[in-house]
Amino acid sequence: MAATEILLAGFGGQGVLFAGKILAYCGLMDSKELTWLPSYGPEMRGGTANCSVCISDEPIGSPLVLAPDILIAMNQPSFDKFVNDVKSGGKVFYDSTLIESECTRTDIEIFPIPSSQLADDNGLKGGSNIILLGKVIKETGIFTLDTMKKGIEKVVPPSKAHLIENNFKAIELGMNN
Amino acid sequence: MERNLMKGNEAIAEAAIRAGCKCFFGYPITPQTELAAYMAKRMHKAGGVFLQAESEIAAINMVLGAASTGVRAMTSSSSPGLSLKSEGISYIAGSDVPAVIINVQRGGPGLGGIQPSQADYWQATKALGHGDFHLLVFAPASVQEMVDMVVKAFDKADEYRMPAMILADGLLGQMMEPVSFPEINPDAHDKNGWAANGHGNKREHHIINSLYLKPDELENSVTERFARYDMIKEKETDAELYLTEDCDILLCAFGATARVVKSAVNEARMQGIKAGMFRPKTLWPFPVKEINKASENARMLLSVEMSMGQMIDDIKLAINCSKPVGFYGRTGGVIPTPAEVLAEIKKAGGAE
């Protein structure tokens, strides 16, 4: 199997790198080869942040995702910037609370989910990123819910262990919406 | 073996601690900051010293001092910081002291940028400071190799009593990959024969020094060092040869760029073009035997670098200019893409 290349993008602070890390740990849990590469520098501090994740059964070449199989967009500039880079046959997931899609491509599948709104309505402030991941695993099958939960347990630091349940809730919200 | 997920920068730090590094001296700079941060968090628990120096110059001189006592010592920085450390590195080499130096390269010259680069190849392999000297230069291409090479760098630095460098870049430093830590024996080398570790009135002083005012004495010390370098050139080269046996065009790349090139080579092969890759894992000593073997059947070579082409000369010298050597590179923090490299392979007439 060729690598599944995932690009996550949004504002700094929306949890783009964190969500990418969960996907990376899911790959680790499933004994896959994987790479996680963040954008770094000033853009992380309030500007746009993005993060490349590659998951594969074989060693991974370039870790930089230029043409994603899966795009996860959390703000309008990221959506506009990357939607045309998605591989033909690829899948796009975006937060429809914050993003209006004017994409006319017919060779990709687009999955809007009002993840910010869902997060707010369910007392999961800041959980929009994880809700999107729930949608991703439901529509792509790249990881099981079980793997995803293990990934979350790995990434959430022990000092914030009380947030694990909320993350589980967010994943399930994403899967069911 | 247990697989951990770590950033390259953190993996280097963990590997160094496991390799028995007892003293880390550094000064913060992007994109290697996580390395120093990890050291700050972990080193004291491992019974060592982490110290943020007042400058890069102070840090490298602390390494010289600590390493002179026989403990494993390390510093890390990124490109502009290495320029500041260059005087101290020359002193370390001139004093025959083992030490490990990390360069997580960023774009230059000057303050440059903070994105990945390989434009310190010349600095690392030709002239990291004044005087006749070399240091061992290892070029990892994955987080696992960063770990393995740090361990090796400490060992080889001890064995040959000289500085060793890990020449990484911002991409490798920032990316996370699964990594396992090997069993390590940090005490393989007895340093009691030279280290300034306390004589207790039971032996002569050991003097660590790089000053020789008599030219013939200085010449002798340099000549002795170069005899060691000859041995190293013979024994310590290392390279990966990828699909080279039948290759028509041999791509040459190291570090993060080699990952991009490997993707391009795979794509070229899928399109029926006989491309292969030579990846030096040691930049000094340059793997001369290995590149000659890799290029045996190739019509031409193509060096791909994140610089303006600093490895080309070494390639030409290694193959004695017997074949044409082309170049493709991006610099200043721009990372070449597999598609760009593939286009260059085709432009060079890579044959089926």
Coordinates of C-alpha atoms in Angstrom, one line a residue:
Chain A
M1 CA 0.0 0.0 0.0
A2 CA 1.3 3.5 -0.8
A3 CA 1.4 5.9 2.0
T4 CA -1.8 7.7 3.1
E5 CA -0.8 11.3 3.1
I6 CA -2.8 13.6 5.4
L7 CA -2.6 17.4 5.7
L8 CA -4.1 19.2 8.7
A9 CA -4.3 23.0 8.6
G10 CA -5.8 25.8 10.5
F11 CA -5.1 28.7 12.8
G12 CA -2.4 28.3 15.4
G13 CA -4.2 27.3 18.7
Q14 CA -6.9 25.3 17.1
G15 CA -5.1 22.1 17.9
V16 CA -4.0 21.2 14.4
L17 CA -0.6 19.8 15.5
F18 CA -2.3 18.0 18.4
A19 CA -4.8 16.3 16.1
G20 CA -1.9 15.4 13.8
K21 CA -0.1 13.9 16.7
I22 CA -3.2 11.7 17.6
L23 CA -3.2 10.4 14.0
A24 CA 0.6 9.7 14.3
Y25 CA 0.1 7.8 17.5
C26 CA -2.7 5.8 15.9
G27 CA -0.2 4.8 13.3
L28 CA 2.2 3.8 16.0
M29 CA -0.5 1.7 17.8
D30 CA -1.2 -0.1 14.5
S31 CA 2.5 -0.8 14.0
K32 CA 2.6 1.3 10.8
E33 CA 5.4 3.4 9.5
L34 CA 4.6 7.0 9.9
T35 CA 5.9 10.5 9.9
W36 CA 4.6 13.7 11.5
L37 CA 6.0 17.0 10.3
P38 CA 4.8 20.4 11.7
S39 CA 5.2 23.8 10.2
Y40 CA 7.3 25.7 12.6
G41 CA 8.3 29.2 13.4
P42 CA 6.3 32.4 13.6
E43 CA 3.3 31.0 11.9
M44 CA 2.6 28.7 14.9
R45 CA 2.0 31.8 17.0
G46 CA -1.4 32.9 15.8
G47 CA -1.0 32.6 12.1
T48 CA -1.7 29.5 10.0
A49 CA -0.4 26.2 11.3
N50 CA -0.2 23.0 9.3
C51 CA 1.0 19.6 9.8
S52 CA 1.9 16.7 7.5
V53 CA 1.2 13.1 8.6
C54 CA 2.1 10.1 6.4
I55 CA 0.9 6.6 7.4
S56 CA 2.2 3.6 5.5
D57 CA 3.1 -0.1 5.6
E58 CA 6.5 0.7 4.0
P59 CA 9.3 3.1 4.9
I60 CA 8.3 6.7 4.1
G61 CA 10.2 8.9 1.7
S62 CA 9.5 12.6 1.8
P63 CA 7.5 13.4 5.0
L64 CA 6.3 16.7 3.5
V65 CA 2.7 16.3 2.2
L66 CA 2.2 18.3 -1.0
A67 CA -0.8 16.4 -2.5
P68 CA -2.8 15.0 0.4
D69 CA -5.1 12.0 0.2
I70 CA -6.9 13.5 3.2
L71 CA -7.2 17.2 3.9
I72 CA -8.5 18.4 7.3
A73 CA -9.1 22.2 7.1
M74 CA -10.0 24.2 10.2
N75 CA -10.1 27.7 8.7
Q76 CA -11.0 29.5 5.5
P77 CA -7.5 30.4 4.4
S78 CA -6.3 26.8 4.9
F79 CA -9.2 25.4 3.0
D80 CA -8.8 27.8 0.1
K81 CA -5.0 27.3 0.0
F82 CA -5.0 23.5 0.0
V83 CA -8.2 22.2 -1.5
N84 CA -6.8 22.3 -5.0
D85 CA -3.8 20.3 -3.9
V86 CA -5.8 17.3 -2.8
K87 CA -5.2 14.2 -4.9
S88 CA -7.9 13.1 -7.3
G89 CA -10.0 10.7 -5.4
G90 CA -9.0 12.3 -2.1
K91 CA -11.2 13.4 0.8
V92 CA -11.6 16.8 2.3
F93 CA -12.9 17.4 5.8
Y94 CA -13.7 20.8 7.0
D95 CA -15.3 22.8 9.8
S96 CA -18.4 24.2 8.2
T97 CA -19.0 26.5 11.1
L98 CA -16.0 28.6 10.0
I99 CA -15.6 27.7 6.4
E100 CA -17.7 28.3 3.3
S101 CA -16.8 25.9 0.5
E102 CA -16.8 27.3 -3.0
C103 CA -15.0 24.3 -4.3
T104 CA -16.3 23.0 -7.6
R105 CA -14.0 19.9 -7.9
T106 CA -15.9 16.8 -8.7
D107 CA -13.0 14.4 -8.5
I108 CA -12.8 14.6 -4.7
E109 CA -15.2 13.9 -1.9
I110 CA -16.0 16.7 0.5
F111 CA -17.3 16.2 4.0
P112 CA -18.4 19.4 5.8
I113 CA -19.1 19.1 9.6
P114 CA -20.0 22.0 11.8
S115 CA -17.3 20.9 14.3
S116 CA -16.9 24.3 16.1
Q117 CA -20.7 24.5 16.6
L118 CA -20.9 20.9 17.7
A119 CA -18.1 21.4 20.2
D120 CA -19.8 24.5 21.7
D121 CA -23.2 22.8 21.9
N122 CA -21.8 19.8 23.7
G123 CA -19.6 21.6 26.2
L124 CA -16.4 20.5 24.4
K125 CA -14.8 23.9 23.9
G126 CA -11.7 23.5 21.8
G127 CA -12.7 20.0 20.7
S128 CA -13.5 20.9 17.1
N129 CA -10.2 19.3 15.9
I130 CA -11.1 16.0 17.6
I131 CA -14.6 16.0 16.2
L132 CA -13.1 16.3 12.7
L133 CA -10.9 13.3 13.4
G134 CA -14.1 11.3 14.3
K135 CA -15.5 12.2 11.0
V136 CA -12.3 11.2 9.3
I137 CA -12.1 7.7 10.7
K138 CA -15.8 7.1 10.0
E139 CA -15.5 8.2 6.3
T140 CA -12.1 6.8 5.5
G141 CA -11.7 3.8 7.9
I142 CA -8.1 4.6 8.2
F143 CA -8.2 3.8 12.0
T144 CA -10.7 2.1 14.2
L145 CA -12.4 3.8 17.1
D146 CA -10.4 1.6 19.4
T147 CA -7.1 2.6 17.9
M148 CA -8.2 6.3 18.0
K149 CA -8.9 6.0 21.7
K150 CA -5.5 4.4 22.3
G151 CA -3.9 7.2 20.3
I152 CA -5.7 9.9 22.4
E153 CA -4.6 8.2 25.7
K154 CA -1.0 8.4 24.4
V155 CA -1.1 12.0 23.4
V156 CA -3.0 13.6 26.3
P157 CA -0.4 14.3 28.9
P158 CA -0.9 12.7 32.3
S159 CA -1.4 16.1 33.9
K160 CA -4.5 16.5 31.7
A161 CA -5.8 13.0 32.0
H162 CA -9.2 14.3 33.0
L163 CA -9.7 15.6 29.4
I164 CA -9.4 12.1 27.9
E165 CA -13.2 11.4 28.3
N166 CA -14.0 14.7 26.6
N167 CA -11.8 13.7 23.7
F168 CA -13.5 10.3 23.4
K169 CA -16.9 12.1 23.4
A170 CA -15.6 14.4 20.6
I171 CA -14.5 11.5 18.5
E172 CA -17.9 9.8 18.8
L173 CA -19.7 13.1 18.0
G174 CA -17.7 13.3 14.8
M175 CA -18.5 9.8 13.9
N176 CA -22.2 10.3 14.4
N177 CA -22.6 13.6 12.6
Chain B
M1 CA 12.0 -3.4 20.8
E2 CA 9.6 -0.8 22.0
R3 CA 8.7 1.9 19.5
N4 CA 8.5 5.4 20.7
L5 CA 7.3 8.4 18.8
M6 CA 9.7 11.3 19.1
K7 CA 10.8 14.5 17.3
G8 CA 14.3 14.2 15.9
N9 CA 15.6 16.9 18.2
E10 CA 14.2 15.0 21.3
A11 CA 15.5 11.7 20.0
I12 CA 19.0 13.1 19.7
A13 CA 18.9 14.3 23.3
E14 CA 17.5 11.0 24.7
A15 CA 20.1 9.0 22.7
A16 CA 22.9 11.2 24.1
I17 CA 21.8 10.7 27.6
R18 CA 21.6 7.0 27.1
A19 CA 25.0 7.1 25.5
G20 CA 26.4 8.5 28.8
C21 CA 26.6 12.2 27.9
K22 CA 27.0 13.8 31.3
C23 CA 27.4 17.5 30.3
F24 CA 25.3 19.4 27.8
F25 CA 26.0 23.1 27.2
G26 CA 23.9 25.1 24.8
Y27 CA 22.3 28.3 23.7
P28 CA 18.8 28.3 22.3
I29 CA 18.2 28.6 18.5
T30 CA 15.4 27.5 16.2
P31 CA 15.1 24.8 14.8
Q32 CA 17.0 22.8 17.5
T33 CA 15.4 24.2 20.6
E34 CA 13.5 21.0 21.6
L35 CA 16.9 19.3 21.9
A36 CA 18.1 21.7 24.6
A37 CA 14.6 21.8 26.2
Y38 CA 14.6 18.0 26.5
M39 CA 18.1 18.1 28.0
A40 CA 16.9 20.7 30.5
K41 CA 14.1 18.4 31.6
R42 CA 15.9 15.1 31.6
M43 CA 19.6 15.6 32.2
H44 CA 19.6 16.3 35.9
K45 CA 17.5 13.2 36.5
A46 CA 20.2 11.2 34.6
G47 CA 22.9 12.5 36.9
G48 CA 24.3 15.0 34.5
V49 CA 24.6 18.7 34.0
F50 CA 22.5 20.8 31.7
L51 CA 23.6 24.4 31.4
Q52 CA 22.3 27.2 29.2
A53 CA 25.4 29.2 28.6
E54 CA 25.5 32.9 28.0
S55 CA 26.4 32.4 24.4
E56 CA 27.4 29.8 21.8
I57 CA 31.0 30.7 22.3
A58 CA 30.8 30.0 26.0
A59 CA 28.9 26.8 25.4
I60 CA 31.6 25.2 23.1
N61 CA 34.4 26.2 25.5
M62 CA 32.5 24.5 28.3
V63 CA 32.4 21.4 26.2
L64 CA 36.1 21.6 25.7
G65 CA 36.6 21.9 29.5
A66 CA 34.2 19.1 30.4
A67 CA 35.4 16.8 27.7
S68 CA 39.0 17.4 28.9
T69 CA 38.2 15.6 32.1
G70 CA 37.1 12.6 30.2
V71 CA 33.3 12.8 30.5
R72 CA 31.1 12.7 27.5
A73 CA 30.0 16.2 26.6
M74 CA 27.9 17.7 23.9
T75 CA 26.5 20.9 22.5
S76 CA 23.9 21.6 19.9
S77 CA 23.0 24.6 17.8
S78 CA 21.8 25.6 14.3
S79 CA 23.8 27.2 11.5
P80 CA 24.6 30.7 12.8
G81 CA 25.4 29.2 16.2
L82 CA 27.9 26.8 14.6
S83 CA 29.8 29.7 13.1
L84 CA 30.1 31.1 16.6
K85 CA 31.3 27.8 17.9
S86 CA 33.9 27.3 15.2
E87 CA 36.8 28.7 17.2
G88 CA 36.1 26.3 20.1
I89 CA 35.8 23.4 17.8
S90 CA 39.2 24.1 16.3
Y91 CA 40.6 24.1 19.9
I92 CA 38.8 20.8 20.7
A93 CA 40.4 19.2 17.6
G94 CA 43.8 20.7 18.4
S95 CA 43.6 19.4 21.9
D96 CA 42.6 15.9 20.8
V97 CA 39.5 15.9 22.9
P98 CA 36.4 13.9 22.0
A99 CA 33.1 15.8 21.9
V100 CA 29.8 15.6 20.0
I101 CA 28.4 18.7 18.2
I102 CA 24.9 18.8 16.7
N103 CA 24.0 21.1 13.9
V104 CA 20.3 21.2 13.0
Q105 CA 20.8 23.3 9.9
R106 CA 18.7 26.3 8.8
G107 CA 19.0 28.6 5.8
G108 CA 21.9 31.0 5.6
P109 CA 24.2 32.9 5.2
G110 CA 23.9 35.5 8.0
L111 CA 21.0 35.1 10.2
G112 CA 19.3 33.5 7.2
G113 CA 16.0 31.8 8.0
I114 CA 14.7 29.1 10.2
Q115 CA 13.5 26.5 7.6
P116 CA 15.6 23.4 6.7
S117 CA 18.8 23.7 4.8
Q118 CA 22.0 21.8 4.0
A119 CA 24.1 24.8 3.2
D120 CA 26.6 24.1 6.0
Y121 CA 28.1 21.1 4.2
W122 CA 31.2 23.0 3.3
Q123 CA 31.6 24.3 6.8
A124 CA 31.2 20.9 8.4
T125 CA 33.4 18.9 6.0
K126 CA 36.0 21.4 5.0
A127 CA 36.6 24.1 7.5
L128 CA 34.7 24.2 10.8
G129 CA 37.4 26.5 12.2
H130 CA 41.0 27.4 11.5
G131 CA 43.9 25.1 11.1
D132 CA 44.6 21.6 9.7
F133 CA 41.8 19.5 11.1
H134 CA 38.7 17.4 10.4
L135 CA 35.8 16.2 12.4
L136 CA 33.7 13.2 11.9
V137 CA 30.5 14.2 10.2
F138 CA 27.4 12.0 10.3
A139 CA 24.4 12.7 8.2
P140 CA 21.2 11.0 9.4
A141 CA 18.1 10.7 7.2
S142 CA 15.6 9.5 9.8
V143 CA 14.8 9.9 13.5
Q144 CA 16.1 6.4 14.1
E145 CA 19.4 7.2 12.4
M146 CA 19.7 10.3 14.5
V147 CA 19.6 8.1 17.6
D148 CA 22.0 5.5 16.1
M149 CA 24.4 8.1 14.8
V150 CA 24.6 10.0 18.1
V151 CA 25.6 6.8 19.9
K152 CA 28.1 6.1 17.2
A153 CA 29.4 9.7 17.2
F154 CA 30.2 9.4 21.0
D155 CA 31.9 6.1 20.4
K156 CA 34.0 7.2 17.5
A157 CA 34.9 10.5 19.1
D158 CA 36.2 8.6 22.0
E159 CA 38.0 6.1 19.9
Y160 CA 39.8 8.6 17.8
R161 CA 39.9 11.5 20.3
M162 CA 38.4 14.0 18.1
P163 CA 35.1 16.0 17.7
A164 CA 32.2 14.4 15.9
M165 CA 29.3 16.1 14.4
I166 CA 25.7 15.2 13.6
L167 CA 24.8 17.3 10.6
A168 CA 21.0 17.3 10.6
D169 CA 18.5 19.9 9.4
G170 CA 15.3 21.6 10.5
L171 CA 13.1 19.0 8.8
L172 CA 14.7 16.1 10.6
G173 CA 14.8 18.0 13.9
Q174 CA 11.1 18.8 13.8
M175 CA 9.6 15.7 12.4
M176 CA 8.3 12.8 14.5
E177 CA 8.9 9.1 13.6
P178 CA 8.9 5.9 15.4
V179 CA 12.2 5.2 17.1
S180 CA 13.8 2.5 19.3
F181 CA 16.7 2.8 21.6
P182 CA 19.5 0.3 21.4
E183 CA 21.5 -1.1 24.3
I184 CA 24.4 1.2 24.8
N185 CA 27.7 0.7 26.7
P186 CA 28.9 4.3 27.4
D187 CA 32.1 3.2 29.1
A188 CA 33.8 1.3 26.3
H189 CA 36.8 3.6 26.2
D190 CA 39.3 4.1 29.0
K191 CA 40.3 7.7 29.1
N192 CA 42.7 7.5 32.1
G193 CA 45.7 7.7 29.7
W194 CA 45.0 11.3 28.8
A195 CA 42.1 12.9 30.7
A196 CA 42.6 15.7 33.2
N197 CA 40.6 13.8 35.7
G198 CA 42.7 14.2 38.9
H199 CA 46.2 12.7 39.3
G200 CA 46.0 12.3 43.1
N201 CA 49.8 12.8 43.3
K202 CA 50.1 9.3 41.8
R203 CA 51.0 10.1 38.3
E204 CA 52.3 12.9 36.0
H205 CA 49.9 15.7 35.1
H206 CA 47.9 15.3 32.0
I207 CA 48.0 18.5 30.0
I208 CA 45.2 19.3 27.5
N209 CA 46.5 22.0 25.2
S210 CA 46.5 23.2 21.6
L211 CA 49.3 25.7 21.8
Y212 CA 52.7 24.7 20.3
L213 CA 55.1 27.6 19.9
K214 CA 57.8 25.4 18.2
P215 CA 56.8 24.8 14.6
D216 CA 58.3 21.3 14.4
E217 CA 56.3 20.3 17.5
L218 CA 53.1 21.7 16.0
E219 CA 53.9 20.0 12.7
N220 CA 54.4 16.7 14.5
S221 CA 51.1 17.0 16.3
V222 CA 49.3 17.7 13.1
T223 CA 51.0 15.0 11.2
E224 CA 50.1 12.5 13.9
R225 CA 46.5 13.6 13.7
F226 CA 46.5 13.2 9.9
A227 CA 47.8 9.7 10.2
R228 CA 44.7 9.0 12.3
Y229 CA 42.6 10.7 9.7
D230 CA 44.0 8.3 7.0
M231 CA 43.0 5.4 9.2
I232 CA 39.5 6.9 9.6
K233 CA 39.1 7.4 5.8
E234 CA 39.9 3.7 5.4
K235 CA 37.7 2.3 8.1
E236 CA 34.8 4.7 8.9
T237 CA 33.0 5.5 5.7
D238 CA 29.3 4.6 5.5
A239 CA 26.7 4.9 2.8
E240 CA 23.4 3.6 1.6
L241 CA 23.2 2.3 -1.9
Y242 CA 19.6 2.2 -3.2
L243 CA 18.8 0.5 -6.5
T244 CA 22.3 1.2 -7.8
E245 CA 23.2 -2.1 -9.4
D246 CA 21.7 -1.5 -12.8
C247 CA 21.2 2.3 -12.6
D248 CA 21.7 4.6 -15.6
I249 CA 21.5 7.8 -13.5
L250 CA 22.8 7.8 -10.0
L251 CA 21.3 10.5 -7.7
C252 CA 23.4 11.6 -4.8
A253 CA 21.8 13.0 -1.7
F254 CA 22.2 13.0 2.1
G255 CA 20.0 13.7 5.1
A256 CA 16.4 14.8 4.6
T257 CA 17.0 15.5 0.9
A258 CA 17.7 11.8 0.4
R259 CA 14.1 11.0 1.5
V260 CA 12.8 13.3 -1.2
V261 CA 15.2 11.8 -3.7
K262 CA 14.2 8.2 -2.7
S263 CA 10.5 9.1 -3.4
A264 CA 11.6 10.5 -6.8
V265 CA 13.7 7.4 -7.6
N266 CA 10.8 5.1 -6.8
E267 CA 8.5 7.1 -9.1
A268 CA 11.2 7.1 -11.8
R269 CA 11.5 3.3 -11.5
M270 CA 7.7 3.0 -11.8
Q271 CA 8.0 4.9 -15.1
G272 CA 10.7 2.5 -16.2
I273 CA 13.6 4.9 -15.7
K274 CA 16.7 3.2 -14.2
A275 CA 17.5 5.6 -11.4
G276 CA 19.3 4.8 -8.2
M277 CA 20.5 6.6 -5.2
F278 CA 23.8 7.0 -3.3
R279 CA 23.4 8.4 0.2
P280 CA 26.5 9.2 2.2
K281 CA 25.9 8.5 5.9
T282 CA 29.3 9.9 6.7
L283 CA 30.1 13.2 5.0
W284 CA 33.6 13.2 6.4
P285 CA 35.1 10.8 5.7
F286 CA 33.3 10.9 2.3
P287 CA 32.4 7.3 1.2
V288 CA 34.7 7.1 -1.8
K289 CA 34.7 3.3 -2.3
E290 CA 31.0 3.2 -1.9
I291 CA 30.2 5.9 -4.5
N292 CA 32.5 4.3 -7.0
K293 CA 30.7 1.0 -6.5
A294 CA 27.3 2.7 -6.8
S295 CA 28.2 4.6 -10.0
E296 CA 29.9 1.6 -11.7
N297 CA 27.3 1.2 -14.4
A298 CA 25.8 4.7 -14.3
R299 CA 26.1 7.0 -17.3
M300 CA 25.9 10.1 -15.1
L301 CA 25.4 11.4 -11.5
L302 CA 23.0 14.0 -10.2
S303 CA 23.6 15.6 -6.9
V304 CA 20.5 16.9 -5.1
E305 CA 20.9 19.2 -2.2
M306 CA 19.3 21.9 -0.1
S307 CA 22.1 24.2 -1.0
M308 CA 23.7 25.7 -4.1
G309 CA 25.6 22.4 -4.6
Q310 CA 28.2 22.0 -1.9
M311 CA 28.7 18.2 -2.3
I312 CA 29.4 18.2 -6.0
D313 CA 33.1 18.7 -5.5
D314 CA 33.4 15.8 -3.2
I315 CA 31.5 13.6 -5.7
K316 CA 33.7 14.6 -8.6
L317 CA 36.9 14.0 -6.6
A318 CA 35.6 10.7 -5.4
I319 CA 35.0 9.4 -8.9
N320 CA 38.0 11.3 -10.3
C321 CA 35.7 13.2 -12.7
S322 CA 35.2 10.0 -14.6
K323 CA 31.5 10.8 -15.3
P324 CA 29.4 13.9 -15.6
V325 CA 27.9 15.2 -12.4
G326 CA 24.8 17.3 -12.7
F327 CA 23.1 19.3 -9.9
Y328 CA 19.6 20.2 -8.7
G329 CA 19.1 22.1 -5.5
R330 CA 16.8 24.5 -3.6
T331 CA 18.2 26.7 -0.9
G332 CA 17.3 29.2 1.7
G333 CA 14.9 26.9 3.5
V334 CA 13.0 25.6 0.4
I335 CA 12.6 21.9 0.3
P336 CA 12.8 20.2 -3.1
T337 CA 9.8 18.1 -4.1
P338 CA 9.9 14.6 -5.5
A339 CA 8.2 15.9 -8.6
E340 CA 10.9 18.5 -9.1
V341 CA 13.6 15.9 -8.7
L342 CA 11.8 13.5 -11.1
A343 CA 11.6 16.3 -13.7
E344 CA 15.4 16.7 -13.3
I345 CA 15.9 13.0 -13.8
K346 CA 14.0 13.2 -17.0
K347 CA 15.7 16.3 -18.1
A348 CA 19.0 14.5 -17.6
G349 CA 17.7 11.9 -20.0
G350 CA 17.4 9.1 -17.5
A351 CA 17.1 6.0 -19.7
E352 CA 14.9 2.9 -19.5

